[in-house]
Coordinates of C-alpha atoms in Angstrom, one line a residue:
G1 CA 0.1 0.0 0.1
F2 CA 0.8 3.3 0.2
D3 CA 3.0 3.0 3.6
F4 CA 5.1 0.3 1.7
L5 CA 5.6 2.8 -1.4
H6 CA 6.6 5.7 1.0
K7 CA 9.2 3.5 2.7
L8 CA 10.5 2.3 -0.7
F9 CA 11.1 5.9 -2.2
M10 CA 12.4 7.3 1.0
T11 CA 14.9 4.4 1.5
A12 CA 15.9 4.4 -2.3
T13 CA 16.7 8.0 -2.2
G14 CA 18.6 7.7 1.0
L15 CA 17.9 11.6 1.6
A16 CA 15.7 10.9 4.7
P17 CA 15.1 8.2 7.2
Y18 CA 12.3 6.3 7.0
K19 CA 9.5 6.6 9.7
A20 CA 6.4 5.1 9.8
P21 CA 3.7 7.9 9.5
A22 CA 2.6 9.3 12.9
K23 CA -0.9 9.0 14.1
P24 CA -3.0 12.1 12.8
V25 CA -2.5 15.1 14.7
Y26 CA -5.7 16.1 16.7
I27 CA -6.8 19.7 16.3
D28 CA -8.4 21.3 19.5
K29 CA -11.8 22.8 18.2
S30 CA -12.5 24.5 21.5
D31 CA -11.7 28.0 20.7
F32 CA -13.5 27.5 17.1
K33 CA -16.2 30.1 16.4
T34 CA -17.2 28.7 12.7
D35 CA -17.2 25.4 11.5
Y36 CA -17.1 26.4 7.9
P37 CA -15.3 23.2 5.8
F38 CA -11.7 24.1 4.5
V39 CA -11.2 23.3 0.7
M40 CA -7.5 22.8 -0.2
V41 CA -6.3 24.3 -3.5
S42 CA -2.9 22.7 -5.0
G43 CA -0.3 24.1 -6.9
F44 CA 1.0 23.6 -10.5
W45 CA 1.3 20.2 -11.5
S46 CA -0.8 19.0 -9.0
W47 CA -3.7 16.6 -8.5
G48 CA -6.6 15.9 -5.9
H49 CA -10.0 14.2 -5.4
Y50 CA -10.7 13.3 -8.6
T51 CA -7.4 11.7 -9.3
R52 CA -6.8 7.9 -9.0
S53 CA -3.5 8.1 -7.1
H54 CA -5.1 10.5 -4.5
Q55 CA -6.4 8.2 -1.8
K56 CA -3.1 6.7 -1.5
F57 CA -0.6 9.5 -2.5
P58 CA -2.1 12.5 -1.6
Y59 CA -0.8 16.3 -2.7
W60 CA -1.5 17.4 0.9
G61 CA 0.8 15.0 2.9
F62 CA 2.4 12.6 0.3
L63 CA 5.8 12.3 1.5
T64 CA 4.8 12.2 4.8
G65 CA 2.7 9.2 5.0
E66 CA -0.2 10.9 6.0
S67 CA -3.0 12.6 4.2
Y68 CA -3.8 15.9 5.6
E69 CA -7.4 15.7 4.4
K70 CA -8.2 12.7 6.5
S71 CA -6.0 14.1 9.2
F72 CA -8.1 17.2 9.7
S73 CA -11.3 15.5 8.8
A74 CA -10.6 13.1 11.7
S75 CA -10.5 16.2 13.9
G76 CA -13.8 17.5 13.2
I77 CA -12.7 19.7 10.5
P78 CA -14.4 19.2 7.1
T79 CA -12.0 19.1 4.6
V80 CA -11.6 18.6 0.8
V81 CA -9.2 18.6 -1.9
S82 CA -9.9 20.3 -5.2
D83 CA -8.2 18.7 -8.6
V84 CA -7.8 21.6 -10.8
S85 CA -5.8 21.4 -14.1
P86 CA -2.2 20.9 -13.0
L87 CA -1.0 23.0 -15.8
G88 CA -3.8 25.3 -16.5
S89 CA -4.1 29.0 -16.2
A90 CA -5.2 30.8 -13.3
W91 CA -8.5 31.6 -15.3
D92 CA -9.1 27.9 -16.1
R93 CA -8.3 26.8 -12.6
A94 CA -10.8 29.1 -11.3
C95 CA -13.7 28.0 -13.5
E96 CA -12.7 24.4 -12.5
L97 CA -12.5 24.9 -8.7
Y98 CA -16.2 26.3 -9.0
A99 CA -17.7 23.5 -10.8
Q100 CA -15.9 20.9 -8.6
L101 CA -17.6 23.0 -5.5
T102 CA -21.1 23.1 -7.0
G103 CA -21.2 19.8 -9.0
T104 CA -21.4 21.3 -12.4
V105 CA -20.2 21.2 -15.7
V106 CA -17.2 23.3 -16.3
D107 CA -17.5 26.4 -18.0
Y108 CA -14.4 28.4 -19.0
G109 CA -16.6 30.9 -20.6
R110 CA -17.4 32.0 -24.3
A111 CA -15.1 34.8 -24.6
H112 CA -12.5 33.1 -23.0
S113 CA -12.5 29.6 -24.8
E114 CA -13.0 31.7 -28.1
K115 CA -9.7 33.6 -27.5
Y116 CA -7.5 30.7 -26.5
H117 CA -8.9 28.3 -29.0
H118 CA -10.0 25.7 -26.8
S119 CA -13.6 24.1 -25.7
R120 CA -16.0 26.2 -23.9
Y121 CA -16.9 23.4 -21.5
G122 CA -14.7 21.0 -19.5
E123 CA -15.5 18.0 -17.3
D124 CA -19.2 17.3 -15.9
Y125 CA -19.1 17.1 -12.2
T126 CA -22.9 16.6 -11.5
G127 CA -23.7 14.5 -8.7
R128 CA -20.1 14.6 -7.4
G129 CA -19.2 17.8 -6.4
L130 CA -17.1 18.5 -3.3
L131 CA -19.7 20.1 -1.1
K132 CA -23.0 19.2 0.2
K133 CA -23.8 22.6 0.5
W134 CA -22.2 26.0 -0.1
D135 CA -24.0 29.4 0.6
T136 CA -23.9 32.8 2.6
E137 CA -24.3 30.6 5.5
N138 CA -22.4 27.9 4.8
K139 CA -19.1 29.6 3.9
I140 CA -15.9 28.1 2.9
N141 CA -12.1 28.6 3.9
I142 CA -9.6 28.0 1.0
I143 CA -6.0 26.8 1.8
C144 CA -4.1 27.2 -1.4
H145 CA -0.3 26.3 -2.2
S146 CA 2.1 27.7 -4.8
F147 CA 0.1 28.4 -8.0
G148 CA -3.1 27.5 -6.0
G149 CA -2.8 31.1 -4.7
P150 CA -3.2 33.3 -7.6
P151 CA -6.6 31.2 -8.9
S152 CA -8.0 31.2 -5.6
A153 CA -7.9 35.0 -5.5
L154 CA -9.2 35.4 -8.8
F155 CA -11.9 33.0 -8.1
A156 CA -13.1 35.1 -5.4
T157 CA -13.2 38.2 -7.6
L158 CA -15.3 36.2 -10.1
L159 CA -17.8 35.1 -7.5
S160 CA -18.5 38.3 -6.3
E161 CA -17.9 40.8 -9.2
G162 CA -18.4 38.4 -12.2
S163 CA -16.7 39.3 -15.6
S164 CA -18.0 41.6 -17.9
E165 CA -15.9 40.5 -20.9
E166 CA -18.0 37.0 -20.7
K167 CA -21.4 38.8 -19.8
A168 CA -20.8 41.0 -23.2
A169 CA -19.9 37.8 -25.1
T170 CA -22.8 35.5 -24.2
N171 CA -26.4 37.0 -24.7
D172 CA -28.3 33.5 -25.3
G173 CA -29.0 33.0 -21.5
S174 CA -25.9 30.5 -21.1
L175 CA -23.6 32.4 -19.0
S176 CA -22.0 30.6 -15.8
P177 CA -23.3 31.5 -12.7
L178 CA -19.6 32.2 -12.1
F179 CA -19.4 35.1 -14.0
E180 CA -22.6 36.8 -13.3
G181 CA -21.1 38.1 -10.0
G182 CA -23.3 38.8 -7.0
K183 CA -21.9 35.8 -4.6
S184 CA -20.5 37.5 -2.0
G185 CA -20.1 36.3 1.3
M186 CA -19.5 32.5 0.3
I187 CA -15.9 32.5 1.4
N188 CA -14.8 33.3 4.9
S189 CA -10.9 32.8 4.2
I190 CA -8.1 32.3 1.7
T191 CA -4.6 31.5 2.9
G192 CA -2.0 31.3 0.5
L193 CA 1.1 29.1 1.3
A194 CA 4.1 29.6 -0.5
G195 CA 2.0 31.3 -3.2
A196 CA 3.1 32.3 -6.6
Y197 CA 1.3 35.6 -6.6
N198 CA 3.8 37.7 -8.7
G199 CA 5.5 34.9 -10.6
T200 CA 9.0 33.5 -9.8
S201 CA 12.1 34.7 -11.3
L202 CA 13.4 31.3 -11.9
V203 CA 11.8 32.0 -15.2
M204 CA 14.3 34.9 -15.9
A205 CA 17.4 32.8 -14.7
K206 CA 19.4 32.2 -17.6
Q207 CA 22.0 34.5 -16.6
A208 CA 22.0 33.0 -12.7
I209 CA 22.6 29.8 -14.2
E210 CA 25.8 30.4 -16.2
D211 CA 27.0 32.1 -13.1
T212 CA 26.3 29.1 -11.0
E213 CA 27.7 27.0 -13.2
K214 CA 31.2 28.9 -13.5
H215 CA 31.1 28.8 -9.6
L216 CA 30.9 25.3 -9.6
H217 CA 33.3 24.7 -12.3
K218 CA 35.9 25.4 -9.3
Y219 CA 34.7 22.7 -7.3
F220 CA 33.3 19.7 -9.8
P221 CA 35.0 18.4 -13.1
L222 CA 33.3 20.1 -16.1
H223 CA 31.9 16.2 -17.4
K224 CA 30.2 15.7 -14.5
I225 CA 28.1 19.2 -14.3
D226 CA 28.1 20.1 -17.6
P227 CA 25.2 18.0 -19.1
L228 CA 23.0 18.9 -16.3
F229 CA 23.6 22.6 -17.1
G230 CA 23.2 21.8 -20.8
V231 CA 19.6 20.7 -19.9
L232 CA 19.1 23.8 -17.5
K233 CA 20.2 26.2 -20.2
R234 CA 17.7 25.0 -22.3
M235 CA 15.1 25.1 -19.8
A236 CA 16.1 28.6 -19.2
G237 CA 15.7 29.4 -23.1
D238 CA 12.0 28.0 -23.1
F239 CA 11.3 30.3 -20.3
E240 CA 13.0 33.2 -21.7
A241 CA 10.7 32.6 -24.9
L242 CA 7.7 32.8 -22.5
T243 CA 8.7 36.6 -21.4
T244 CA 9.6 37.6 -24.9
G245 CA 6.0 36.6 -26.0
E246 CA 7.3 33.7 -28.1
V247 CA 5.3 31.2 -27.0
P248 CA 1.6 31.0 -28.8
D249 CA -0.2 29.4 -25.8
E250 CA -0.7 31.9 -23.2
D251 CA -3.5 30.2 -21.5
T252 CA -1.1 28.2 -19.2
G253 CA 0.1 28.2 -15.4
L254 CA 3.7 28.6 -16.9
Y255 CA 2.8 31.7 -18.7
D256 CA 0.9 33.3 -15.5
M257 CA 3.9 32.7 -13.5
V258 CA 6.0 35.3 -15.6
P259 CA 6.4 38.4 -13.5
D260 CA 5.4 40.6 -16.1
N261 CA 2.2 38.4 -16.9
S262 CA 1.6 38.2 -13.3
V263 CA 1.4 41.7 -13.3
E264 CA -1.5 41.5 -15.8
L265 CA -3.1 38.6 -13.8
N266 CA -3.3 41.0 -10.8
K267 CA -5.3 43.3 -12.5
K268 CA -8.0 41.2 -12.5
I269 CA -7.8 40.4 -9.1
K270 CA -10.0 42.8 -6.4
I271 CA -9.6 42.2 -2.5
Q272 CA -13.1 41.3 -1.4
K273 CA -14.2 43.0 1.8
D274 CA -15.8 40.2 3.4
I275 CA -13.1 37.9 3.3
Y276 CA -10.0 37.4 5.5
Y277 CA -6.8 37.0 3.6
F278 CA -3.7 35.4 4.8
T279 CA -0.2 34.6 3.1
V280 CA 2.7 32.6 4.3
P281 CA 6.0 33.4 2.5
C282 CA 8.5 30.7 2.8
C283 CA 12.6 30.8 2.6
T284 CA 15.5 28.5 2.9
T285 CA 18.2 30.8 1.8
K286 CA 20.6 33.3 3.8
N287 CA 22.5 36.6 2.6
S288 CA 26.1 35.7 1.5
P289 CA 28.0 39.0 1.3
A290 CA 30.9 37.2 -0.3
K291 CA 28.6 36.2 -3.5
N292 CA 26.4 39.4 -3.2
A293 CA 23.5 36.8 -3.4
Q294 CA 21.4 34.7 -1.6
V295 CA 23.0 31.2 -0.7
I296 CA 21.4 27.9 0.4
D297 CA 20.6 27.2 4.0
W298 CA 21.1 23.5 4.6
K299 CA 19.6 23.3 8.0
V300 CA 16.2 24.1 6.4
T301 CA 16.2 23.2 2.7
D302 CA 14.9 20.2 0.9
I303 CA 17.8 19.0 -1.4
F304 CA 15.4 18.6 -4.3
F305 CA 14.9 22.5 -4.3
S306 CA 18.6 23.4 -3.7
L307 CA 19.8 24.0 -6.9
F308 CA 16.8 26.2 -7.9
G309 CA 16.8 28.2 -4.7
Q310 CA 20.6 28.6 -5.5
I311 CA 19.8 30.0 -9.1
I312 CA 17.2 32.2 -8.0
G313 CA 19.3 33.5 -5.2
M314 CA 21.8 34.6 -7.7
T315 CA 19.4 36.0 -10.1
N316 CA 20.1 39.9 -10.8
T317 CA 18.5 41.1 -13.7
S318 CA 15.1 43.2 -14.9
T319 CA 12.3 41.9 -16.9
P320 CA 11.2 43.1 -20.5
G321 CA 8.4 45.1 -18.6
G322 CA 10.7 47.0 -16.1
I323 CA 10.7 44.7 -12.8
V324 CA 13.6 44.6 -11.1
L325 CA 14.6 41.2 -10.0
G326 CA 17.7 42.3 -7.6
K327 CA 18.5 41.6 -4.2
D328 CA 14.7 42.0 -3.0
W329 CA 13.5 39.1 -5.1
Q330 CA 16.8 36.6 -4.2
P331 CA 15.3 35.3 -1.0
N332 CA 13.3 31.9 -2.0
D333 CA 11.8 28.7 -1.1
G334 CA 13.9 26.6 -4.0
L335 CA 11.0 27.7 -6.5
V336 CA 9.5 31.0 -5.8
N337 CA 10.7 34.3 -4.6
T338 CA 9.9 35.0 -1.1
I339 CA 8.8 38.6 -2.0
S340 CA 6.3 37.1 -4.4
E341 CA 4.8 34.9 -1.7
Q342 CA 3.7 38.0 0.2
G343 CA 0.7 38.1 -1.7
P344 CA -0.5 39.6 -5.0
A345 CA 0.6 43.2 -5.8
L346 CA -2.4 45.0 -5.3
E347 CA -3.1 47.2 -2.2
E348 CA -1.1 47.9 1.1
K349 CA -1.1 44.7 3.1
T350 CA -0.5 44.4 6.9
F351 CA 2.4 42.3 8.1
L352 CA 2.2 40.4 11.4
H353 CA 5.5 39.7 12.8
T354 CA 3.8 36.8 15.2
V355 CA 3.5 33.3 15.0
P356 CA -0.3 32.3 14.0
S357 CA -0.8 30.8 17.3
G358 CA -0.1 34.4 18.7
V359 CA -2.7 36.5 16.7
K360 CA -5.4 37.9 18.5
P361 CA -8.6 37.2 16.4
E362 CA -10.5 40.4 17.5
E363 CA -7.4 42.5 15.9
I364 CA -7.9 40.8 12.4
E365 CA -10.0 42.7 9.7
R366 CA -11.6 41.3 6.8
G367 CA -10.6 42.6 3.3
R368 CA -6.8 42.8 4.2
Y369 CA -4.0 40.5 3.3
Y370 CA -2.2 39.7 6.4
V371 CA 1.2 38.4 5.7
L372 CA 2.2 36.0 8.4
E373 CA 5.5 35.0 9.7
T374 CA 8.0 33.6 6.8
Y375 CA 8.3 30.0 7.3
R376 CA 12.0 28.8 7.1
G377 CA 11.6 25.9 5.1
S378 CA 11.2 24.5 1.0
H379 CA 8.6 25.2 -1.0
N380 CA 6.7 22.2 -0.4
D381 CA 7.0 21.8 3.2
L382 CA 3.6 23.0 4.2
C383 CA 1.6 21.0 2.0
G384 CA 3.7 17.9 3.1
G385 CA 6.0 17.4 0.1
T386 CA 9.0 17.5 1.3
L387 CA 12.1 14.9 1.6
R388 CA 13.2 16.0 4.8
P389 CA 11.0 14.9 7.9
N390 CA 9.6 18.3 9.3
K391 CA 6.9 18.6 12.1
P392 CA 7.3 22.1 12.7
A393 CA 5.4 22.4 8.9
K394 CA 2.5 20.2 10.1
Q395 CA 2.2 22.1 13.2
Y396 CA 2.6 25.9 11.8
L397 CA -0.4 24.5 8.8
T398 CA -2.5 23.4 12.1
D399 CA -2.0 26.6 14.1
I400 CA -3.1 28.2 11.2
I401 CA -6.1 26.3 10.9
K402 CA -6.7 26.8 14.6
M403 CA -6.5 30.7 14.0
I404 CA -8.9 30.7 11.2
G405 CA -11.3 28.5 13.2
S406 CA -11.2 31.1 16.1
L407 CA -11.9 34.1 13.9
P408 CA -15.7 35.5 14.3

């Protein structure tokens, strides 16, 4: 079963000692003021409820030997995991999330589907929706990871304000309820974990890859590292094509994660005054004055993210749109810049320099982004996707859930 596969993987990699999955952490609900279900929205290249492997290899907890969905539900906290497109754009993912929550057919919109030349309708979730009841009396809390962040923020905007483009293009009575708007009050909170809200400078890392290669040539024979860096350079070339507009398909998550393109995406997102917003930036690097860059902090870094983290930490460039990806953008979690994870570049944010368990619920207001304390760990730590056993990550997430439950 899953336990055997987990043991085999951990033993084969030799990157972390195998430990049998611990018993699910019980979450004390004595301070909860609401009992709204939690909807988990996964990141880029993810899977969820409707994928065959979900039950034995869940995205949330998959390298811990534990399903976070089952653990939270066992504590009396209703939890479901959405299954949005692993490579889809923020728009497509928002449309899929709506259909999965409501148990309806995915409608990407007439205007959108015609613009990007794909089918207007997607999978039919009739009779197998994730929620039994969802309205202003039965709200939801969204927990989103990585590129689950931008689609969730866009989803909340569409629910409340609809889409003027889709309304203008659809006059035959077939407009999706998602694009009608007028559905405020159905989301209680949105919490982004390592959210790629403003893209990642990894897509602009060609120069940093070359700098990293030169640095490593001092310590390793050329024939041992050149093949790897040849692959990375080709990847960087593909990313560079994205930033210069040479890629014909703009309706993808990868396109949305280009910093310049994220600016355009964020123009479609509006803060909703009836929602609690939280973000949790992550970071596994530390400053290196000698290199004038950020370098990997091995005490908190998962080895899988180490090379990418080093590349992002050395990136110092500007985008074609004029975004300076300098020292402020160098701290990162191995895939995404820490500064990008603080929330979409919209309005003024509120920064909380306390751990989640120390936040006083009565001090938190709806309609503002609260940036919680930066978590010292890799990009997948908080969703349970780390090769390094990490109990603090699970505790941090449960603290956040307890905080959200205690809000009025």
